Coordinates of C-alpha atoms in Angstrom, one line a residue:
Chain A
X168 CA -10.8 -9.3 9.9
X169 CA -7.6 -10.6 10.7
X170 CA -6.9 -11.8 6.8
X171 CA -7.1 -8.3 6.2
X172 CA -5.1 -6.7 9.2
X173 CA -2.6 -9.2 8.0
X174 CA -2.4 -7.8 4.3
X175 CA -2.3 -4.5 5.4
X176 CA 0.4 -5.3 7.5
X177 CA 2.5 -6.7 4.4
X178 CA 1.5 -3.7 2.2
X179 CA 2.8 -1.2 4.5
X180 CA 5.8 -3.0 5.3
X181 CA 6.5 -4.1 1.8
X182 CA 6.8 -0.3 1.2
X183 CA 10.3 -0.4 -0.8
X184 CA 12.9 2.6 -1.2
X185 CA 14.4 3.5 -4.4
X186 CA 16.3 6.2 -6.5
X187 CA 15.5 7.2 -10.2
X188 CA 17.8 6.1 -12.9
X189 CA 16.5 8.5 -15.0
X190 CA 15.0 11.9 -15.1
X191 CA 11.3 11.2 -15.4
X192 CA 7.5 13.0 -15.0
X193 CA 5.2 12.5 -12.5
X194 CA 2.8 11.9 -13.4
X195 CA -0.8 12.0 -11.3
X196 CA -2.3 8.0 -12.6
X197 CA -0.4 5.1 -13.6
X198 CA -0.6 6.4 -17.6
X199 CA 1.5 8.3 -20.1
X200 CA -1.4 10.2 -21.0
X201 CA -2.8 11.9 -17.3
X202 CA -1.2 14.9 -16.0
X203 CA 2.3 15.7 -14.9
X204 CA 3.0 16.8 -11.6
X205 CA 6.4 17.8 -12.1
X206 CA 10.1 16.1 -13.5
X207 CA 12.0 14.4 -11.3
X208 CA 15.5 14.4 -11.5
X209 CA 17.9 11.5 -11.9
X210 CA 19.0 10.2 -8.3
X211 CA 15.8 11.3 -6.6
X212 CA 15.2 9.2 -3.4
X213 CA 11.5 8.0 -3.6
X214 CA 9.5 5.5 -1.4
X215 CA 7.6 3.0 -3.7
X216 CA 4.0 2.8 -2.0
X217 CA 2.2 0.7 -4.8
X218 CA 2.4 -1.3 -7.8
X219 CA -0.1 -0.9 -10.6
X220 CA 1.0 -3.4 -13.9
X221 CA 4.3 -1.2 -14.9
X222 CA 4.0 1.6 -12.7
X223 CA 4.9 2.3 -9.2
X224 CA 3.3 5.0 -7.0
X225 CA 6.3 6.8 -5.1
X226 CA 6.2 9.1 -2.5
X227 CA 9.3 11.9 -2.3
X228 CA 10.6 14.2 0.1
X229 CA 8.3 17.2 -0.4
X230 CA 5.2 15.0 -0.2
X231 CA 4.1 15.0 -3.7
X232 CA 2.8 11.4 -4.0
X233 CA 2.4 10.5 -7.8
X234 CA 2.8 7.7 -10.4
X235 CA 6.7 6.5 -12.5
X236 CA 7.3 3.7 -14.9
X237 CA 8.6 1.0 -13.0
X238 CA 11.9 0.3 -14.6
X239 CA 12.8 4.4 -14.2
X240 CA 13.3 3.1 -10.4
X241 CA 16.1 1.6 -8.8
X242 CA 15.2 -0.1 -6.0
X243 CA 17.8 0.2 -2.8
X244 CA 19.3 -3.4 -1.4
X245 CA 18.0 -3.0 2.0
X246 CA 14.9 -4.3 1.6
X247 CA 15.1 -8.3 2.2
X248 CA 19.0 -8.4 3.7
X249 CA 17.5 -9.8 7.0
X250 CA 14.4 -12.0 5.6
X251 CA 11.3 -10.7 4.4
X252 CA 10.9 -6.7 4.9
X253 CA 10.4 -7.9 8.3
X254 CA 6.8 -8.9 7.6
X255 CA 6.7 -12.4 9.4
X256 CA 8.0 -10.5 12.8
X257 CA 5.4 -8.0 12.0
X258 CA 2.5 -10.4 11.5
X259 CA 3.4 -12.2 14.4
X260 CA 3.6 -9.5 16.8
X261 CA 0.2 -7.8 15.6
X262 CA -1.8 -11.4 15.0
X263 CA 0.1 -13.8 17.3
X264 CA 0.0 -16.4 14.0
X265 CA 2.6 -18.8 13.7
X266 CA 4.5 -17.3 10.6
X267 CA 8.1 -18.8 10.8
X268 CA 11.1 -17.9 9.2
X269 CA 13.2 -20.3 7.1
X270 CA 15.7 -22.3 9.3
X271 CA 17.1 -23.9 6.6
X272 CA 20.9 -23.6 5.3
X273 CA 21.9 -21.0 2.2
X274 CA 24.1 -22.5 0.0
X275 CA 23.2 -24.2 -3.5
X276 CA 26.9 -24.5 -4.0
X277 CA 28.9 -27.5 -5.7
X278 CA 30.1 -28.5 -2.1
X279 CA 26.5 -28.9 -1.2
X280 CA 26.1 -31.0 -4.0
X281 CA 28.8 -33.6 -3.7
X282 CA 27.9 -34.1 -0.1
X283 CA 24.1 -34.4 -0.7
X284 CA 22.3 -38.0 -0.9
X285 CA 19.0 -38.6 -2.6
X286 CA 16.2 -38.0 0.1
X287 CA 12.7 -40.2 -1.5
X288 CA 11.4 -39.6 1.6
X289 CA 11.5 -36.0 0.9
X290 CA 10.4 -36.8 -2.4
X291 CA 7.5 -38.8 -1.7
X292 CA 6.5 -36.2 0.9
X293 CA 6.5 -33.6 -1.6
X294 CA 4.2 -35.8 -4.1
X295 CA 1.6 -35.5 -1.4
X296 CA 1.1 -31.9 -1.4
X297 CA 0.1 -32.2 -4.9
X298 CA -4.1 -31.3 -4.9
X299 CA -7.1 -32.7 -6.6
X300 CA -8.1 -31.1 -9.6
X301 CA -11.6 -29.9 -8.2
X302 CA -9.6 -27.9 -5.5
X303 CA -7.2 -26.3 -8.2
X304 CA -10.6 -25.7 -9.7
X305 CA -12.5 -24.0 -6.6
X306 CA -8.9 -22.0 -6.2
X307 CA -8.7 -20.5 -9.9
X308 CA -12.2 -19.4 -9.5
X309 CA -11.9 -17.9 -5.9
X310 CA -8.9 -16.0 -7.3
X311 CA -11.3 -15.0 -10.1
X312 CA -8.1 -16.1 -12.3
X313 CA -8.4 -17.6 -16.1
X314 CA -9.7 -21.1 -16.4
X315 CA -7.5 -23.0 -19.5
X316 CA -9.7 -23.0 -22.8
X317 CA -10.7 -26.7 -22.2
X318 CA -12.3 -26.1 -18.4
X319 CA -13.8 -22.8 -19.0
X320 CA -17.8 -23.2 -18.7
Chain B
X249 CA 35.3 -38.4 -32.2
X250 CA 36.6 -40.7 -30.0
X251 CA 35.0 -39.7 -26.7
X252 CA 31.6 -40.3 -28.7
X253 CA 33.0 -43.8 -29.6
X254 CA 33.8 -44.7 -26.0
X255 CA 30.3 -43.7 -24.8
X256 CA 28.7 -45.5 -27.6
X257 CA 30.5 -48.6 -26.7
X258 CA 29.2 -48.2 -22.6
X259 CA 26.2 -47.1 -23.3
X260 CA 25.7 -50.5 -25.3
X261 CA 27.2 -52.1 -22.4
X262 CA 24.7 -50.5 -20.3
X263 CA 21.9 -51.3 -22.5
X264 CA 23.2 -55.0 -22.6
X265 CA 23.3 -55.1 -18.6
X266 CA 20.1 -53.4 -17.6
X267 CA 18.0 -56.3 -16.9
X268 CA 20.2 -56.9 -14.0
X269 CA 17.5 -54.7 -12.0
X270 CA 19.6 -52.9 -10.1
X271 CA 18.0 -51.0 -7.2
X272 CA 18.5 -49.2 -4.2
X273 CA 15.7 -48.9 -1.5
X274 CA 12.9 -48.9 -3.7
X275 CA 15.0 -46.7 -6.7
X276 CA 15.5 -48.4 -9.9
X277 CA 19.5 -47.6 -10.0
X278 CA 19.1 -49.1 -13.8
X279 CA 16.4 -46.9 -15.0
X280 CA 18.3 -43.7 -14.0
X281 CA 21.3 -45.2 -15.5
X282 CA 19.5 -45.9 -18.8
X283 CA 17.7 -42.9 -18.8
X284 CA 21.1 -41.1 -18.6
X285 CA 22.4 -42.9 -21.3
X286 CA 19.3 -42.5 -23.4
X287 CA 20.0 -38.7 -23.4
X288 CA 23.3 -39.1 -25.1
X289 CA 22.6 -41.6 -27.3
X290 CA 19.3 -40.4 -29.0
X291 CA 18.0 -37.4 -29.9
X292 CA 14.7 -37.6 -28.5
X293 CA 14.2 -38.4 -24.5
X294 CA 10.8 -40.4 -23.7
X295 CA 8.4 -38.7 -21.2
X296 CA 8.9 -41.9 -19.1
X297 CA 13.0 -41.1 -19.4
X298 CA 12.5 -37.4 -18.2
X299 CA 10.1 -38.2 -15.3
X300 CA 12.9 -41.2 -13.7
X301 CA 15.3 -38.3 -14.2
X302 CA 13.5 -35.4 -13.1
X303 CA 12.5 -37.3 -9.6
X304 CA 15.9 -38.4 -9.3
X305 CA 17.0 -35.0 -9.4
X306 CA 14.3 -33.9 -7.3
X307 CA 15.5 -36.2 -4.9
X308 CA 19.4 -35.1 -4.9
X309 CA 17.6 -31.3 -4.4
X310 CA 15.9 -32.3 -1.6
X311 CA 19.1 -34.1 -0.2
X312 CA 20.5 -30.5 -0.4
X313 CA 17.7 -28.3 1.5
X314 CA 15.0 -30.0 3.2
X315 CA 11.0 -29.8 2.7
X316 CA 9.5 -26.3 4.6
X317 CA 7.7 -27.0 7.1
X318 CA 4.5 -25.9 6.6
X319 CA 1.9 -28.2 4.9
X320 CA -0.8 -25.3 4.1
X321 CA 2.1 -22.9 2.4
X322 CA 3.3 -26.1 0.4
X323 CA -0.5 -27.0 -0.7
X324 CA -0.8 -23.2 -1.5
X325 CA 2.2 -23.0 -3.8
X326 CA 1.3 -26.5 -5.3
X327 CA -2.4 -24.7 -6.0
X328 CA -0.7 -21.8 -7.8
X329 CA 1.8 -24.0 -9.7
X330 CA -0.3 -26.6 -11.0
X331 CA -2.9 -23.7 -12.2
X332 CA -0.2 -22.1 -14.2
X333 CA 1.3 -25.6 -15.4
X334 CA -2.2 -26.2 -17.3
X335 CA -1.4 -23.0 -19.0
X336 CA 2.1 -24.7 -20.0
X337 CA 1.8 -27.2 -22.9
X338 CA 3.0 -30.3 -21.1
X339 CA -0.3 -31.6 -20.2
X340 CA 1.1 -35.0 -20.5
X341 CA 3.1 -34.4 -17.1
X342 CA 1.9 -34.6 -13.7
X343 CA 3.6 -31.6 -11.5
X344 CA 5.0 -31.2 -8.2
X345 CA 5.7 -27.9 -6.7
X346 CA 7.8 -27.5 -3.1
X347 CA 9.2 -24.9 -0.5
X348 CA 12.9 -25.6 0.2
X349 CA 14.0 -24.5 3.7
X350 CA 16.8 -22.3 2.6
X351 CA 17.5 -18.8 2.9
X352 CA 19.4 -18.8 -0.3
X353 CA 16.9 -16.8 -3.1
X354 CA 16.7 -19.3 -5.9
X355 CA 14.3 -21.3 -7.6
X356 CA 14.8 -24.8 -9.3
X357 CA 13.1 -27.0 -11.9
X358 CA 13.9 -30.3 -12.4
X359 CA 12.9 -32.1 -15.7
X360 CA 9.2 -33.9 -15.9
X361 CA 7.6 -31.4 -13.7
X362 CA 9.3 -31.0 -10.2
X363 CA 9.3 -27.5 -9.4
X364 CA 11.1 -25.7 -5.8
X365 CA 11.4 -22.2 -4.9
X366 CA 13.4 -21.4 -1.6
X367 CA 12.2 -20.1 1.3
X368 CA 14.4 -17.2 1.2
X369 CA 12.8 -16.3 -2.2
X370 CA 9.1 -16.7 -0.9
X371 CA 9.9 -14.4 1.7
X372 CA 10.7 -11.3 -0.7
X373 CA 7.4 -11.3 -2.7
X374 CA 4.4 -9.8 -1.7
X375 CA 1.5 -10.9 -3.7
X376 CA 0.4 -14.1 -5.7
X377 CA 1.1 -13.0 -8.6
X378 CA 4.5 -12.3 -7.9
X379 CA 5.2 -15.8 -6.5
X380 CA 3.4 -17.5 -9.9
X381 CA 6.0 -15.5 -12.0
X382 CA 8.5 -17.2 -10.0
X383 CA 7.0 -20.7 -10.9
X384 CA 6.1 -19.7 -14.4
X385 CA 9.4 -19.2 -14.9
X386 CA 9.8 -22.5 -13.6
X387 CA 7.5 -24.5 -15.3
X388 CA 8.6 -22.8 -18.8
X389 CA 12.2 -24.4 -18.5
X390 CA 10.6 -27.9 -18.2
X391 CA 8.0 -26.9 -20.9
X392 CA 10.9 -25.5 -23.2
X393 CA 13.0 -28.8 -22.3
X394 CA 15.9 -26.9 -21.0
X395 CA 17.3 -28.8 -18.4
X396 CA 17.2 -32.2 -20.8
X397 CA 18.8 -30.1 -23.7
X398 CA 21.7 -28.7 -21.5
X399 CA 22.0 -32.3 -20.1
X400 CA 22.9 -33.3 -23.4
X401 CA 25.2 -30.4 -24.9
X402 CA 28.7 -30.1 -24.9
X403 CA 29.8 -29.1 -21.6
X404 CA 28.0 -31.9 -20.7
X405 CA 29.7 -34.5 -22.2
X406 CA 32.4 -34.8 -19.5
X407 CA 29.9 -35.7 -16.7
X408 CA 27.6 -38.1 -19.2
X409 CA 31.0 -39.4 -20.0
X410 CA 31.7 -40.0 -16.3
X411 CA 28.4 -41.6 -15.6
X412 CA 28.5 -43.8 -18.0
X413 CA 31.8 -45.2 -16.9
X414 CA 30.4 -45.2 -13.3
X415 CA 27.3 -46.8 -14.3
X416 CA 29.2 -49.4 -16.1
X417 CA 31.2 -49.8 -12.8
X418 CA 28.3 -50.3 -10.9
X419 CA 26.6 -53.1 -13.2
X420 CA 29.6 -54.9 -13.4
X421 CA 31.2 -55.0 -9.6
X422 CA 31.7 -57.9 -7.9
X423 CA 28.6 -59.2 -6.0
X424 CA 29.4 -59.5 -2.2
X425 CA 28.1 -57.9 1.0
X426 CA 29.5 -54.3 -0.1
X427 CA 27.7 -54.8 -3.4
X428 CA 25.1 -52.3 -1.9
X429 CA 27.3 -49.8 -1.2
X430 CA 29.1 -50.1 -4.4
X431 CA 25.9 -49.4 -6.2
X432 CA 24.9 -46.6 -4.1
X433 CA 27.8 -45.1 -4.6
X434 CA 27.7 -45.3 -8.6
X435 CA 23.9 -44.3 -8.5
X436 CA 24.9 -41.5 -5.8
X437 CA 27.6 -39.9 -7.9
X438 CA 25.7 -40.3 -11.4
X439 CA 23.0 -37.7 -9.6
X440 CA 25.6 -35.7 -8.5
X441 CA 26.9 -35.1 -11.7
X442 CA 23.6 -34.2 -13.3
X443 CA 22.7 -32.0 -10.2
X444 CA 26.1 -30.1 -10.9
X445 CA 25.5 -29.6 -14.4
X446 CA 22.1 -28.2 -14.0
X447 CA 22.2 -26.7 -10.6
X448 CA 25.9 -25.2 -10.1
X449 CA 26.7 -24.3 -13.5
X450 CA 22.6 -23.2 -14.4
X451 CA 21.3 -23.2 -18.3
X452 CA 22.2 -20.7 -20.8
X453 CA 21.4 -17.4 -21.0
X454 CA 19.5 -17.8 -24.1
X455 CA 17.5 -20.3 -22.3
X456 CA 16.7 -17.6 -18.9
X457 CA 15.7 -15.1 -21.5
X458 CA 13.3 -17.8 -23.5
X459 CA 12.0 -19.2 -20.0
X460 CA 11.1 -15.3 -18.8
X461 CA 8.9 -14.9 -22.4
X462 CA 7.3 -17.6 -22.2
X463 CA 6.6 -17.2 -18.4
X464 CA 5.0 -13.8 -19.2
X465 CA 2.8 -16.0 -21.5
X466 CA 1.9 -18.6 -19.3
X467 CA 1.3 -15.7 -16.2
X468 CA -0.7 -14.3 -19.0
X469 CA -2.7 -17.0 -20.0
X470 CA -3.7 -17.8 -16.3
X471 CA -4.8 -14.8 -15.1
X472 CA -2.4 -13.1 -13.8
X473 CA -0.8 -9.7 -13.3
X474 CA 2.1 -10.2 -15.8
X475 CA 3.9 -7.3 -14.8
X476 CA 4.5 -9.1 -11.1
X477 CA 7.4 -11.1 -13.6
X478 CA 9.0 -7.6 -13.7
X479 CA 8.3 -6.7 -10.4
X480 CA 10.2 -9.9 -9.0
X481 CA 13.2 -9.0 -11.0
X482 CA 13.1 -5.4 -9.8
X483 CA 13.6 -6.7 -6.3
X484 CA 16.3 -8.9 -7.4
X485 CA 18.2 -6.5 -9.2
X486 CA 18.3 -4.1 -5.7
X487 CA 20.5 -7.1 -4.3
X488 CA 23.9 -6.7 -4.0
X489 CA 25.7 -8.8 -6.6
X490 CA 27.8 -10.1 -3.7
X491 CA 25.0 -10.8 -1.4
X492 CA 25.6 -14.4 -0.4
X493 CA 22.2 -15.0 -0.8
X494 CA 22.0 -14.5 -4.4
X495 CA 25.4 -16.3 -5.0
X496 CA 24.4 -18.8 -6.6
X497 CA 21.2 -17.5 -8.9
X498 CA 24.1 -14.7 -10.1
X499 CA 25.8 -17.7 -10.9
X500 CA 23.6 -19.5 -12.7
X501 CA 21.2 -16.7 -14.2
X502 CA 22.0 -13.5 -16.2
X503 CA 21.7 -10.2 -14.2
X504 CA 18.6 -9.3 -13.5
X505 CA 18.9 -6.0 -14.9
X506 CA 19.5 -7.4 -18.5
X507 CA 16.6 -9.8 -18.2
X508 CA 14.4 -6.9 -17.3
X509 CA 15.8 -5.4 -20.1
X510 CA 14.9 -8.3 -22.5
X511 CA 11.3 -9.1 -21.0
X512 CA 10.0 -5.4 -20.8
X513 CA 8.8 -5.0 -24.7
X514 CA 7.2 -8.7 -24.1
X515 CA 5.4 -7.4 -21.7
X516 CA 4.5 -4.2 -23.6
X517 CA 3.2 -5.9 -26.6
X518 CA 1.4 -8.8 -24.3
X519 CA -0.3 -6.0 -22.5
X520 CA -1.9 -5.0 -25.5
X521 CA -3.8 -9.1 -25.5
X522 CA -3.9 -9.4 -21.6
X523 CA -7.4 -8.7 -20.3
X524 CA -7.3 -10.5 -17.1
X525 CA -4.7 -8.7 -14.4
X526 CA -4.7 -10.5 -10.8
X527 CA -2.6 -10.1 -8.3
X528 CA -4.4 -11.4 -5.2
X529 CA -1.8 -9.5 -2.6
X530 CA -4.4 -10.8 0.0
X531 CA -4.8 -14.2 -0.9
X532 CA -0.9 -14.4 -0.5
X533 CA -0.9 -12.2 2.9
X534 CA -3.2 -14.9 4.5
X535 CA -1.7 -17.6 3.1
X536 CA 2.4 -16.5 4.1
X537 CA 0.3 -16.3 7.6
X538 CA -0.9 -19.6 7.8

């Protein structure tokens, strides 16, 4: 119940604005070959609802709600200036779950660099996290993923 | 001609000097030193010689942003990553996956199968799949030996040079109570010179573009959607290229306009071959609420 009140939270606040870059159909699935609604034209605003493989469901201004190609869309940079679409406050305001932000420094930069010293601690920390292959098994098949050639039953 | 002469001549020095077991803490100062040298001297590097480097390295990254923490996210992303790694074809390593705390959106690999991706990063995806193309991308640089092979070309010839003057330095100071802090030193600024080369100044372009294909591949190969590679650089690309949070991947990575660009008929044609597509948006929702 609440795993799934949780992702519904993300998917509606992972809902991402964009603009075409291109004049492009509608089109009413995620496939060259279904209908066309109608042509957009280059600079439309759209709000991206859903992602299916190379396609993005939009939604724009007059309520049509139909399918693009992905890369016709430009997304807008507002979407992760201030940390996560604002999920994390979201999830813990609706769950009360302990979803934290990063405190942690930016910065990746040469200064950074010359400053740093080695951290094994860190390192032998992060070695632990490491799992047992049985439990990388039980999570490939609970994700119903693809087993490599040599595991598959 | 004659740099290459002057490192021969240390690195033979170095080889001469390394059963003087050097070590700091519990590192073996020596076997970084000699497994730096290696890479200049030789043209192939030992899986034994990429692992002391790689942790080394691993170490120096995690002396620049600490560990997040949050055991069950780090178990999560080492789940994902070592799922996709026996995709890769590096069986022979053992890999290590970790969550920097860093709101800088970046992702690292360091050579023999250490693997970070930032927090800030993390935060911008929204399903599994999207965070294994981030790893995939990862693990295909290590797979692909990128990180050895820019260790060894040109532009890195100035630092190897460096290190194996500082090395030499630190096998050859006085003994004496600052010997300690001689030899940290020397081992401390030979890791900063690999971590600068890698890390500051990032791999080729060529080498982005190869590490994206064969991601697609490995994402493919493992289950997953292999458009979420796509989807992660369509995010990236509605960044500001002077966001300071991208500073340093815009650095060290082509646009991600022109990578999209260069992956998309990949992932055309592998569409055609890819009949498993999962992108376990749910699995990741739980987890990023754990």
């Amino acid at each position: 119940m609440t795993t799934n009140l949780v992702a519904y939270i993300i998917l509606v606040c992972t809902q991402l604005s964009g603009e075409l870059v291109a004049p492009t159909p509608l089109y009413s699935q995620p496939s060259n070959a279904s209908e066309h609604f109608s042509q957009l034209d280059k600079q439309q605003a759209v709000t991206v609802e859903e992602r299916y493989r190379a396609w993005y469901r939009v939604h724009i201004e007059n309520q049509q709600t139909g399918w693009v190609r992905m890369l016709s869309v430009k997304l807008h940079s507002e979407i992760n200036q201030q940390n996560s679409f604002g999920v994390i406050e979201t999830i813990n305001a609706f769950t009360g779950t302990k979803a934290t932000k990063s405190t942690g420094v930016r910065g990746f930069d040469e200064m950074s660099f010359q400053r740093a010293k080695p951290n094994p601690l860190a390192l032998a920390k992060m070695q632990l996290f490491a799992p047992k292959q049985q439990a990388v098994n039980e999570f490939v098949i609970e994700g119903n993923l693809t087993q490599p050639l040599g595991e598959q039953q | 001609m004659k740099k290459s002469f002057i490192i021969g001549v240390l690195i033979i020095l170095l080889i001469g000097c390394q059963s003087t077991g050097l070590k700091v803490g519990n590192w073996d100062v020596g076997k970084i030193v000699n497994a730096g040298a290696t890479l200049i001297d030789s043209q192939s590097t030992t899986v034994e010689e990429e692992i002391t480097i790689g942790e080394n390295l691993a170490s120096m990254l995690l002396g620049v942003s600490p560990l997040y923490n949050n055991n069950q996210q780090q178990i999560y992303v080492n789940m994902i990553g070592n799922h996709l790694a026996s995709h890769a074809r590096r069986n022979e390593l053992k890999w290590y996956f970790a969550i920097l705390d860093s709101q800088e959106i970046n992702a690292f690999a360091a050579p023999g199968g250490y693997v970070f991706i930032t927090k800030g990063l993390l935060d911008m995806l929204s399903s599994e799949a999207e965070l294994a193309a981030v790893l995939a991308h990862e693990i295909a640089h290590t797979e692909l030996s990128h990180q050895i092979k820019s260790i060894k070309s040109g532009d890195s010839q100035n630092a190897l040079s460096d290190i194996a003057f500082a090395s030499v330095s630190a096998y050859q100071g006085n003994t004496g109570a600052s010997q300690r802090d001689q030899d940290y030193a020397q081992y401390a600024q030979t890791l900063t010179s690999f971590s600068l080369e890698l890390y500051t100044k990032g791999l080729s372009k060529d080498d982005e573009f190869a590490a994206d294909e064969e991601a697609a591949f490995i994402l493919s190969r493992a289950g997953y959607d292999i458009y979420s590679l796509a989807s992660v650089l369509k995010k990236l690309e509605s960044f500001a290229a002077d966001d300071f949070a991208l500073a340093s991947l815009y650095k060290t990575h082509p646009k991600p306009t022109e990578r999209l660009k260069k992956v998309s008929p990949i992932l055309t044609k592998l569409e055609q071959t890819t009949s498993n597509w999962q992108t376990l948006s749910e699995r990741f929702a739980h987890n990023m609420s754990q």
